[in-house]
Short mmCIF file of C-alpha atoms in Angstrom, two decimals:
data_model
loop_
_atom_site.label_atom_id
_atom_site.label_comp_id
_atom_site.label_asym_id
_atom_site.label_seq_id
_atom_site.Cartn_x
_atom_site.Cartn_y
_atom_site.Cartn_z
CA MET T 249 -13.57 2.25 18.09
CA HIS T 250 -13.01 4.88 15.38
CA ILE T 251 -14.33 8.41 15.99
CA ASP T 252 -14.70 10.88 13.17
CA LEU T 253 -16.01 14.38 13.45
CA LEU T 254 -17.21 16.93 10.86
CA PHE T 255 -17.22 20.60 11.75
CA THR T 256 -19.86 21.32 9.08
CA PRO T 257 -22.17 19.14 7.02
CA VAL T 258 -21.19 20.91 3.82
CA ALA T 259 -17.78 19.22 3.40
CA THR T 260 -19.26 15.84 2.52
CA ASN T 261 -21.99 14.38 0.41
CA GLU T 262 -25.00 12.55 1.68
CA LEU T 263 -23.65 9.07 0.86
CA PHE T 264 -20.69 9.68 3.11
CA PHE T 265 -23.07 8.87 5.96
CA ARG T 266 -24.39 5.58 4.51
CA ASP T 267 -24.34 2.76 7.08
CA LYS T 268 -22.60 4.97 9.70
CA ASN T 269 -23.65 5.81 13.28
CA VAL T 270 -24.05 9.55 13.30
CA VAL T 271 -24.42 12.01 16.18
CA VAL T 272 -25.80 15.36 15.09
CA ILE T 273 -25.10 18.42 17.25
CA ASP T 274 -26.62 21.88 17.06
CA VAL T 275 -26.18 23.30 20.54
CA LEU T 276 -27.56 26.70 19.64
CA ARG T 277 -30.37 25.74 19.46
CA ALA T 278 -31.97 23.01 17.32
CA SER T 279 -30.53 19.98 19.21
CA THR T 280 -31.36 21.50 22.58
CA SER T 281 -34.88 22.39 21.54
CA ILE T 282 -35.58 18.98 20.00
CA VAL T 283 -34.27 17.11 23.00
CA THR T 284 -36.44 19.34 25.24
CA ALA T 285 -39.55 18.94 23.11
CA LEU T 286 -39.31 15.08 23.11
CA LYS T 287 -38.66 15.09 26.87
CA ASN T 288 -41.84 17.20 27.28
CA GLY T 289 -43.99 14.75 25.47
CA ALA T 290 -43.93 15.71 21.78
CA ARG T 291 -44.94 12.68 19.81
CA GLU T 292 -42.25 13.22 17.15
CA VAL T 293 -40.15 15.87 15.48
CA ILE T 294 -39.87 15.91 11.66
CA PRO T 295 -36.87 17.92 10.47
CA VAL T 296 -37.19 19.51 7.10
CA GLU T 297 -34.77 21.63 5.11
CA SER T 298 -37.03 24.54 3.99
CA VAL T 299 -39.93 26.67 5.14
CA GLU T 300 -41.80 25.58 1.99
CA ASN T 301 -41.32 21.93 2.98
CA ALA T 302 -42.53 22.57 6.50
CA VAL T 303 -45.71 24.10 5.20
CA LYS T 304 -46.14 21.25 2.65
CA VAL T 305 -45.48 18.43 5.14
CA SER T 306 -47.78 19.87 7.79
CA GLY T 307 -50.54 20.34 5.24
CA SER T 308 -54.14 20.48 6.47
CA LEU T 309 -53.24 19.03 9.87
CA PHE T 310 -51.44 22.27 10.76
CA GLY T 311 -52.47 23.78 14.04
CA ASP T 312 -54.22 20.65 15.36
CA VAL T 313 -51.93 17.79 16.16
CA VAL T 314 -49.18 19.28 13.94
CA LEU T 315 -47.12 22.32 14.85
CA ARG T 316 -44.85 24.22 12.54
CA CYS T 317 -41.56 25.11 14.37
CA GLY T 318 -38.27 26.63 13.65
CA GLU T 319 -36.34 29.77 12.83
CA ARG T 320 -34.73 31.87 10.20
CA GLU T 321 -32.05 34.32 11.39
CA GLY T 322 -32.77 33.07 14.87
CA LYS T 323 -36.33 34.32 14.87
CA ILE T 324 -39.67 32.47 14.62
CA ILE T 325 -40.91 32.02 11.05
CA PRO T 326 -44.05 34.17 10.36
CA GLY T 327 -47.14 32.04 10.76
CA PHE T 328 -45.40 29.23 12.61
CA ASN T 329 -46.46 28.02 16.09
CA LEU T 330 -43.06 27.84 17.77
CA GLY T 331 -39.56 29.35 17.18
CA ASN T 332 -36.25 27.75 18.12
CA SER T 333 -35.99 28.60 21.84
CA PRO T 334 -35.95 25.56 24.14
CA TYR T 335 -38.18 27.56 26.60
CA GLU T 336 -40.98 27.41 24.01
CA TYR T 337 -41.10 23.63 23.97
CA THR T 338 -43.07 23.20 27.15
CA GLN T 339 -45.30 20.18 27.93
CA ASP T 340 -48.37 22.44 27.44
CA ALA T 341 -47.16 23.43 23.98
CA VAL T 342 -45.94 20.09 22.59
CA GLN T 343 -47.43 17.09 24.36
CA ASN T 344 -48.73 14.50 21.81
CA LYS T 345 -48.01 16.85 18.92
CA SER T 346 -46.04 16.23 15.82
CA LEU T 347 -43.57 19.03 15.24
CA ILE T 348 -42.46 19.98 11.74
CA PHE T 349 -39.13 21.62 12.39
CA THR T 350 -36.88 23.69 10.18
CA SER T 351 -33.81 25.58 11.27
CA THR T 352 -30.97 27.11 9.32
CA ASN T 353 -28.25 24.68 10.36
CA GLY T 354 -29.65 21.90 12.59
CA SER T 355 -32.39 20.47 10.40
CA PHE T 356 -30.07 20.91 7.39
CA ALA T 357 -27.45 18.69 9.08
CA MET T 358 -30.00 16.11 10.19
CA VAL T 359 -31.47 15.71 6.66
CA LYS T 360 -28.01 15.56 5.18
CA ALA T 361 -27.19 12.53 7.27
CA LYS T 362 -30.39 10.75 6.30
CA PHE T 363 -28.55 7.72 4.81
CA ALA T 364 -26.94 6.88 8.06
CA ARG T 365 -27.50 3.58 9.82
CA GLN T 366 -28.80 5.60 12.78
CA ILE T 367 -28.75 9.27 13.83
CA ILE T 368 -28.63 10.44 17.44
CA ILE T 369 -29.51 14.02 18.36
CA ALA T 370 -27.09 15.47 20.93
CA ALA T 371 -26.56 18.63 22.95
CA PHE T 372 -25.09 19.47 26.31
CA VAL T 373 -28.46 18.82 27.92
CA ASN T 374 -28.40 15.13 27.08
CA ILE T 375 -24.67 14.46 26.68
CA ALA T 376 -24.23 11.68 29.32
CA THR T 377 -27.21 9.79 27.84
CA VAL T 378 -25.63 9.98 24.43
CA VAL T 379 -22.23 8.85 25.76
CA ASP T 380 -23.72 5.90 27.62
CA TYR T 381 -25.54 4.78 24.48
CA LEU T 382 -22.40 5.10 22.31
CA VAL T 383 -20.33 3.22 24.91
CA ASP T 384 -22.89 0.43 25.00
CA LEU T 385 -23.09 0.33 21.19
CA ASN T 386 -19.28 0.14 21.03
CA GLU T 387 -19.16 0.81 17.29
CA ASP T 388 -17.43 3.38 15.08
CA PHE T 389 -19.33 6.66 14.78
CA VAL T 390 -19.23 10.16 13.25
CA ILE T 391 -20.11 13.35 15.03
CA LEU T 392 -21.72 15.82 12.70
CA CYS T 393 -21.59 19.39 13.91
CA ALA T 394 -24.27 21.52 12.32
CA GLY T 395 -22.02 24.59 12.32
CA LYS T 396 -23.21 27.95 11.28
CA GLU T 397 -24.17 28.67 7.64
CA HIS T 398 -21.82 25.97 6.39
CA LEU T 399 -18.92 27.19 8.54
CA PHE T 400 -17.33 26.13 11.82
CA CYS T 401 -18.94 27.12 15.09
CA ILE T 402 -17.23 26.72 18.45
CA GLU T 403 -20.13 25.48 20.52
CA ASP T 404 -20.86 22.37 18.37
CA ALA T 405 -17.15 21.53 18.31
CA VAL T 406 -16.83 21.79 22.04
CA CYS T 407 -19.90 19.64 22.59
CA GLY T 408 -18.52 17.03 20.17
CA GLY T 409 -15.21 17.14 21.97
CA MET T 410 -16.94 16.59 25.34
CA ILE T 411 -18.56 13.44 23.98
CA ILE T 412 -15.19 12.11 22.85
CA GLN T 413 -13.55 13.06 26.08
CA GLN T 414 -16.14 11.14 28.09
CA ILE T 415 -15.94 8.12 25.82
CA GLU T 416 -12.18 8.01 26.09
CA LYS T 417 -12.53 7.52 29.86
CA LYS T 418 -14.66 4.44 29.31
CA ILE T 419 -13.22 2.82 26.25
CA ALA T 420 -9.53 2.09 26.08
CA ASP T 421 -8.92 1.67 22.39
CA ILE T 422 -10.18 4.63 20.33
CA GLN T 423 -8.78 6.07 17.13
CA ARG T 424 -9.62 9.64 16.27
CA THR T 425 -9.40 11.72 13.09
CA ASP T 426 -7.64 15.11 13.18
CA ALA T 427 -10.97 16.84 13.56
CA ALA T 428 -11.97 14.57 16.53
CA VAL T 429 -8.58 15.29 18.19
CA ALA T 430 -9.07 18.98 17.67
CA ALA T 431 -12.61 19.05 19.12
CA GLN T 432 -11.35 17.26 22.20
CA VAL T 433 -8.62 19.84 22.69
CA LEU T 434 -11.28 22.61 22.29
CA TYR T 435 -13.40 20.92 24.93
CA LYS T 436 -10.46 20.75 27.36
CA HIS T 437 -9.92 24.45 26.79
CA PHE T 438 -13.49 25.69 26.97
CA GLY T 439 -15.26 23.01 29.05
CA ARG T 440 -14.80 24.69 32.44
CA SER T 441 -17.41 27.26 31.53
CA ILE T 442 -19.76 26.27 28.76
CA HIS T 443 -22.03 29.13 29.47
CA LYS T 444 -19.12 31.62 29.07
CA MET T 445 -18.04 29.87 25.84
CA LEU T 446 -21.59 30.25 24.49
CA ARG T 447 -21.73 33.92 25.44
CA ASN T 448 -18.48 34.54 23.64
CA SER T 449 -19.33 32.57 20.55
CA GLU T 450 -20.36 34.24 17.30
CA HIS T 451 -23.85 32.80 17.35
CA GLY T 452 -24.22 33.33 21.12
CA GLU T 453 -23.45 37.01 20.67
CA TYR T 454 -26.00 37.21 17.90
CA LEU T 455 -28.72 35.48 19.99
CA ILE T 456 -28.03 37.83 22.85
CA SER T 457 -28.38 40.82 20.47
CA ILE T 458 -31.88 39.61 19.32
CA GLY T 459 -33.11 39.00 22.88
CA PHE T 460 -32.35 35.30 23.57
CA GLU T 461 -29.78 35.67 26.32
CA GLU T 462 -31.68 33.28 28.59
CA ASP T 463 -31.55 30.57 25.91
CA LEU T 464 -27.75 30.35 26.32
CA LYS T 465 -28.25 29.24 29.93
CA ALA T 466 -30.63 26.53 28.89
CA CYS T 467 -28.31 25.35 26.12
CA ALA T 468 -25.28 25.40 28.44
CA THR T 469 -26.85 23.18 31.06
CA VAL T 470 -25.30 19.72 31.17
CA ASP T 471 -27.40 16.59 31.50
CA ASN T 472 -30.65 18.04 32.78
CA VAL T 473 -32.73 16.50 29.89
CA PRO T 474 -31.52 12.87 29.90
CA VAL T 475 -33.24 11.48 26.88
CA LEU T 476 -32.01 9.97 23.60
CA PRO T 477 -33.67 11.24 20.44
CA VAL T 478 -33.18 9.03 17.38
CA TYR T 479 -33.85 10.12 13.84
CA GLU T 480 -34.96 7.40 11.50
CA LYS T 481 -37.23 7.08 8.57
CA GLY T 482 -37.61 10.84 8.51
CA VAL T 483 -38.85 11.15 12.04
CA ILE T 484 -37.11 11.95 15.37
CA LYS T 485 -38.50 10.10 18.39
CA LEU T 486 -37.17 9.04 21.76
CA ARG T 487 -35.50 5.74 21.63
CA ARG T 488 -38.12 3.01 22.15
CA ALA T 489 -36.99 1.71 25.51
CA GLU T 490 -37.12 5.18 26.94
CA THR T 491 -40.48 5.98 25.41
CA THR T 492 -41.92 2.90 27.04
CA ALA T 493 -40.26 3.67 30.34
CA SER T 494 -41.63 7.18 30.53
CA ASN T 495 -45.18 6.25 29.53
CA MET J 172 -8.28 44.19 12.68
CA HIS J 173 -10.78 41.39 11.98
CA ILE J 174 -9.34 37.91 11.48
CA ASP J 175 -11.35 35.07 9.90
CA LEU J 176 -10.20 31.52 9.29
CA LEU J 177 -11.58 28.70 7.14
CA PHE J 178 -10.63 25.12 7.98
CA THR J 179 -11.40 24.04 4.40
CA PRO J 180 -11.93 25.88 1.12
CA VAL J 181 -15.08 23.91 0.33
CA ALA J 182 -17.34 25.70 2.75
CA THR J 183 -17.41 28.95 0.77
CA ASN J 184 -17.84 30.03 -2.86
CA GLU J 185 -15.14 31.85 -4.82
CA LEU J 186 -16.74 35.25 -4.49
CA PHE J 187 -16.43 34.98 -0.67
CA PHE J 188 -12.80 36.00 -1.18
CA ARG J 189 -13.39 39.01 -3.38
CA ASP J 190 -11.48 42.05 -2.19
CA LYS J 191 -10.15 40.22 0.82
CA ASN J 192 -6.62 39.66 2.02
CA VAL J 193 -6.15 35.90 2.05
CA VAL J 194 -3.40 33.74 3.57
CA VAL J 195 -3.40 30.21 2.09
CA ILE J 196 -1.84 27.48 4.18
CA ASP J 197 -1.04 23.87 3.12
CA VAL J 198 1.71 22.86 5.49
CA LEU J 199 1.97 19.25 4.20
CA ARG J 200 3.32 20.04 1.71
CA ALA J 201 2.23 22.50 -1.06
CA SER J 202 2.88 25.74 0.83
CA THR J 203 6.16 24.54 2.17
CA SER J 204 7.36 23.36 -1.23
CA ILE J 205 6.23 26.53 -2.98
CA VAL J 206 7.96 28.79 -0.44
CA THR J 207 11.10 26.70 -0.77
CA ALA J 208 10.99 26.71 -4.57
CA LEU J 209 10.75 30.51 -4.77
CA LYS J 210 13.52 30.95 -2.17
CA ASN J 211 15.71 28.72 -4.36
CA GLY J 212 15.26 30.89 -7.38
CA ALA J 213 12.19 29.61 -9.23
CA ARG J 214 10.93 32.37 -11.50
CA GLU J 215 7.30 31.66 -10.60
CA VAL J 216 4.83 29.03 -9.57
CA ILE J 217 1.55 28.67 -11.41
CA PRO J 218 -0.98 26.67 -9.32
CA VAL J 219 -3.59 24.76 -11.36
CA GLU J 220 -6.39 22.48 -10.12
CA SER J 221 -5.99 19.48 -12.39
CA VAL J 222 -3.29 17.33 -13.96
CA GLU J 223 -4.89 18.02 -17.38
CA ASN J 224 -4.55 21.73 -16.80
CA ALA J 225 -0.97 21.37 -15.77
CA VAL J 226 -0.20 19.62 -19.03
CA LYS J 227 -2.23 22.17 -21.04
CA VAL J 228 -0.71 25.22 -19.37
CA SER J 229 2.92 23.96 -19.75
CA GLY J 230 2.34 23.03 -23.35
CA SER J 231 5.33 22.91 -25.63
CA LEU J 232 7.60 24.67 -23.17
CA PHE J 233 7.49 21.64 -20.89
CA GLY J 234 10.91 20.42 -19.83
CA ASP J 235 12.75 23.51 -20.87
CA VAL J 236 12.06 26.54 -18.77
CA VAL J 237 8.81 25.05 -17.60
CA LEU J 238 8.53 22.18 -15.13
CA ARG J 239 5.49 20.17 -14.26
CA CYS J 240 5.18 19.67 -10.54
CA GLY J 241 2.86 18.28 -7.93
CA GLU J 242 1.22 15.17 -6.51
CA ARG J 243 -1.74 12.86 -6.37
CA GLU J 244 -2.10 10.73 -3.25
CA GLY J 245 1.21 12.25 -2.15
CA LYS J 246 3.20 10.79 -5.03
CA ILE J 247 4.78 12.44 -8.07
CA ILE J 248 2.47 12.49 -11.09
CA PRO J 249 3.72 10.15 -13.85
CA GLY J 250 5.60 12.11 -16.47
CA PHE J 251 6.02 15.19 -14.18
CA ASN J 252 9.45 16.67 -13.28
CA LEU J 253 8.96 17.14 -9.59
CA GLY J 254 6.64 15.83 -6.88
CA ASN J 255 5.53 17.67 -3.73
CA SER J 256 8.53 17.17 -1.44
CA PRO J 257 10.23 20.39 -0.41
CA TYR J 258 13.58 18.57 -0.77
CA GLU J 259 13.09 18.27 -4.52
CA TYR J 260 12.80 22.04 -4.96
CA THR J 261 16.60 22.71 -4.91
CA GLN J 262 18.32 25.56 -6.64
CA ASP J 263 19.70 23.21 -9.23
CA ALA J 264 16.20 21.91 -10.02
CA VAL J 265 14.20 25.15 -10.07
CA GLN J 266 16.35 28.23 -10.65
CA ASN J 267 14.79 30.46 -13.33
CA LYS J 268 12.19 27.92 -14.09
CA SER J 269 8.44 28.38 -14.26
CA LEU J 270 6.76 25.64 -12.17
CA ILE J 271 3.30 24.51 -13.14
CA PHE J 272 2.03 23.10 -9.86
CA THR J 273 -0.96 20.93 -9.03
CA SER J 274 -1.64 19.26 -5.67
CA THR J 275 -4.76 17.73 -4.19
CA ASN J 276 -5.50 20.38 -1.56
CA GLY J 277 -3.03 23.30 -1.83
CA SER J 278 -3.43 24.38 -5.41
CA PHE J 279 -7.19 23.78 -5.13
CA ALA J 280 -7.35 26.28 -2.23
CA MET J 281 -5.14 28.78 -4.02
CA VAL J 282 -7.26 28.77 -7.15
CA LYS J 283 -10.46 28.98 -5.12
CA ALA J 284 -9.21 32.21 -3.52
CA LYS J 285 -8.39 33.78 -6.90
CA PHE J 286 -10.79 36.73 -6.61
CA ALA J 287 -9.09 37.93 -3.44
CA ARG J 288 -7.40 41.34 -3.26
CA GLN J 289 -4.14 39.56 -2.56
CA ILE J 290 -3.10 36.01 -1.63
CA ILE J 291 -0.13 35.23 0.55
CA ILE J 292 1.28 31.67 0.74
CA ALA J 293 2.19 30.61 4.26
CA ALA J 294 3.72 27.66 6.07
CA PHE J 295 5.70 27.23 9.27
CA VAL J 296 8.91 27.82 7.25
CA ASN J 297 8.01 31.46 6.50
CA ILE J 298 5.62 32.31 9.31
CA ALA J 299 7.41 35.30 10.84
CA THR J 300 7.74 36.90 7.41
CA VAL J 301 3.98 36.43 6.84
CA VAL J 302 3.18 37.84 10.26
CA ASP J 303 5.43 40.92 9.77
CA TYR J 304 3.74 41.63 6.46
CA LEU J 305 0.22 41.26 7.93
CA VAL J 306 1.13 43.54 10.90
CA ASP J 307 2.48 46.16 8.54
CA LEU J 308 -0.56 45.88 6.31
CA ASN J 309 -2.80 46.25 9.36
CA GLU J 310 -5.98 45.25 7.47
CA ASP J 311 -8.60 42.54 7.91
CA PHE J 312 -7.64 39.14 6.54
CA VAL J 313 -8.82 35.61 6.13
CA ILE J 314 -6.65 32.49 6.67
CA LEU J 315 -7.67 29.75 4.24
CA CYS J 316 -6.50 26.31 5.37
CA ALA J 317 -6.23 23.90 2.44
CA GLY J 318 -7.35 21.01 4.65
CA LYS J 319 -7.41 17.48 3.41
CA GLU J 320 -9.78 16.44 0.64
CA HIS J 321 -12.32 19.08 1.68
CA LEU J 322 -12.00 18.22 5.35
CA PHE J 323 -10.25 19.67 8.35
CA CYS J 324 -6.61 18.91 8.95
CA ILE J 325 -4.83 19.70 12.13
CA GLU J 326 -1.51 20.99 10.73
CA ASP J 327 -3.03 23.81 8.72
CA ALA J 328 -5.20 24.85 11.65
CA VAL J 329 -2.21 24.98 13.99
CA CYS J 330 -0.19 27.02 11.53
CA GLY J 331 -3.12 29.43 11.15
CA GLY J 332 -3.44 29.61 14.91
CA MET J 333 0.30 30.42 15.19
CA ILE J 334 -0.10 33.32 12.79
CA ILE J 335 -2.95 34.71 14.90
CA GLN J 336 -1.07 34.18 18.12
CA GLN J 337 1.90 36.15 16.83
CA ILE J 338 -0.23 38.90 15.49
CA GLU J 339 -2.14 39.24 18.80
CA LYS J 340 1.23 40.08 20.48
CA LYS J 341 1.79 42.98 18.07
CA ILE J 342 -1.68 44.43 17.50
CA ALA J 343 -3.89 45.28 20.40
CA ASP J 344 -7.33 45.34 18.89
CA ILE J 345 -8.18 42.22 16.97
CA GLN J 346 -11.54 40.51 16.53
CA ARG J 347 -11.69 36.80 15.71
CA THR J 348 -14.25 34.54 14.36
CA ASP J 349 -15.02 31.18 16.20
CA ALA J 350 -12.71 29.40 13.83
CA ALA J 351 -9.92 31.89 14.35
CA VAL J 352 -10.29 31.47 18.14
CA ALA J 353 -10.29 27.66 17.81
CA ALA J 354 -7.16 27.64 15.65
CA GLN J 355 -5.37 29.76 18.22
CA VAL J 356 -6.38 27.32 20.95
CA LEU J 357 -5.03 24.47 18.88
CA TYR J 358 -1.76 26.24 18.33
CA LYS J 359 -1.40 26.78 22.10
CA HIS J 360 -1.94 23.14 22.62
CA PHE J 361 0.25 21.66 19.83
CA GLY J 362 2.72 24.47 19.27
CA ARG J 363 5.44 23.15 21.62
CA SER J 364 6.27 20.38 19.15
CA ILE J 365 5.21 21.05 15.71
CA HIS J 366 7.14 18.05 14.40
CA LYS J 367 5.39 15.71 16.80
CA MET J 368 2.01 17.26 15.85
CA LEU J 369 2.84 16.54 12.18
CA ARG J 370 3.92 13.00 12.94
CA ASN J 371 0.61 12.29 14.67
CA SER J 372 -1.57 14.00 12.10
CA GLU J 373 -3.58 11.95 9.62
CA HIS J 374 -1.72 13.23 6.65
CA GLY J 375 1.60 13.04 8.41
CA GLU J 376 1.05 9.36 9.15
CA TYR J 377 0.11 8.76 5.55
CA LEU J 378 3.27 10.54 4.28
CA ILE J 379 5.44 8.46 6.62
CA SER J 380 3.71 5.28 5.28
CA ILE J 381 4.66 6.21 1.67
CA GLY J 382 8.32 7.06 2.53
CA PHE J 383 8.25 10.83 3.14
CA GLU J 384 9.18 10.85 6.84
CA GLU J 385 11.97 13.40 6.27
CA ASP J 386 9.55 15.82 4.72
CA LEU J 387 7.83 16.25 8.07
CA LYS J 388 11.08 17.68 9.46
CA ALA J 389 11.29 20.17 6.65
CA CYS J 390 7.65 21.17 7.02
CA ALA J 391 7.97 21.54 10.83
CA THR J 392 10.90 23.88 10.73
CA VAL J 393 9.90 27.43 11.75
CA ASP J 394 11.22 30.48 9.91
CA ASN J 395 14.14 28.94 7.95
CA VAL J 396 12.76 30.15 4.58
CA PRO J 397 12.00 33.79 5.23
CA VAL J 398 10.35 34.83 2.00
CA LEU J 399 6.85 36.07 1.13
CA PRO J 400 5.20 34.44 -1.90
CA VAL J 401 2.33 36.44 -3.33
CA TYR J 402 -0.21 34.89 -5.72
CA GLU J 403 -1.72 37.35 -8.19
CA LYS J 404 -2.93 37.24 -11.76
CA GLY J 405 -2.55 33.48 -11.73
CA VAL J 406 1.10 33.41 -10.81
CA ILE J 407 2.90 33.06 -7.43
CA LYS J 408 6.13 35.13 -7.15
CA LEU J 409 8.16 36.53 -4.31
CA ARG J 410 6.96 39.95 -3.21
CA ARG J 411 8.67 42.57 -5.41
CA ALA J 412 10.76 44.29 -2.74
CA GLU J 413 12.24 40.88 -1.72
CA THR J 414 12.89 39.82 -5.30
CA THR J 415 14.87 43.02 -5.87
CA ALA J 416 16.73 42.64 -2.58
CA SER J 417 17.80 39.12 -3.28
CA ASN J 418 18.90 39.76 -6.84
#
């Protein structure tokens, strides 16, 4: 099994992902919020790159079965239903709704990987579920960290490293790129306190400064939202077997 | 002192570097070869992005006081005088010569940073000299890792982390971006055997496969070429004080 990892989506072009298995990570907070929303009964999440596109895609259905969600500079977009805090994506708010979702880094990364064979959405909250799936799949894959405004961010790297670390325990023969090796080293260093790592990260500090300190706790929690969101044909849903099981 | 670090030049635009102090690292092998060339008496090194530009810039002076140098896919460019192995840049080969230099990652990174206030060329071979200079300067700076074909490479990250680690011992108050923190963690992990890290790196493995195993030893050696190359106005030279001292 060959494992690659990208610290930011900007270093590659879209066709890089063609026919690959891709795991997209945006711990703070898009991945965490999307995982939470689907766990809480959202029908689907549709990631789009721009606010304009979110408005266009939601169209006249806006406010009924379709919610506009996401953030710019960490804050809810004016006129939208939900921001990017996982605490907003409650069952009351999202059940049976289609969520049009745009965030600065997460949805950009997801859309960038659109030519992939399949795209899995991962965060600390669903990491064991993601690992189990990848181990069963037993194919090469690429971890795509959303990063922060095209640059490296520590929390996505550590989450990617944690996935690799857990897979290494279950699969004997893995080859890793330099970036995958580095992410694993970063996980070994920071994994003891993910919450502390988030608090000290650049984006974590920013989120605290604008009032989202509690979000860091939600995003640091490991495996309390054990679902597997899959992004295909423009839509993120829970993997079919799980959807059936939970209904 | 604020320390930033970029794992690849591709994530930013050229104006990002305006008015900044920039340290460019391409351990395997451009930085190491350029440092070596200047120590061995080269008059100057002129980094260019393309083979075509190297031919154009050297013009009719080619082969006399001007040498064409560099690599593509790790190998000397057909018709050029020197490749990218530090062992080629002997006093006999380079003394009093102007070297037009193009490499896949290193010269790309150097040219990308051209709007910087100043650009320092760093590798393991001159790391203490670079650190001493930055400590004396006592200003914010950015470490720009050349990376590998727009992606992360471990050796430049570890070298950047080593610079930060050494500066932290001498300057009490430093702030670091996520990437700077990560590079320092990687240095702490891999710093005990830089040669081994290079041998296990993606690019190190490739260089071994095409016959440059010995180059890894040269590139892993710490502080045996204690000079400070500065890139300004399109030309890399030793910092003036050192040039004077060595003449």
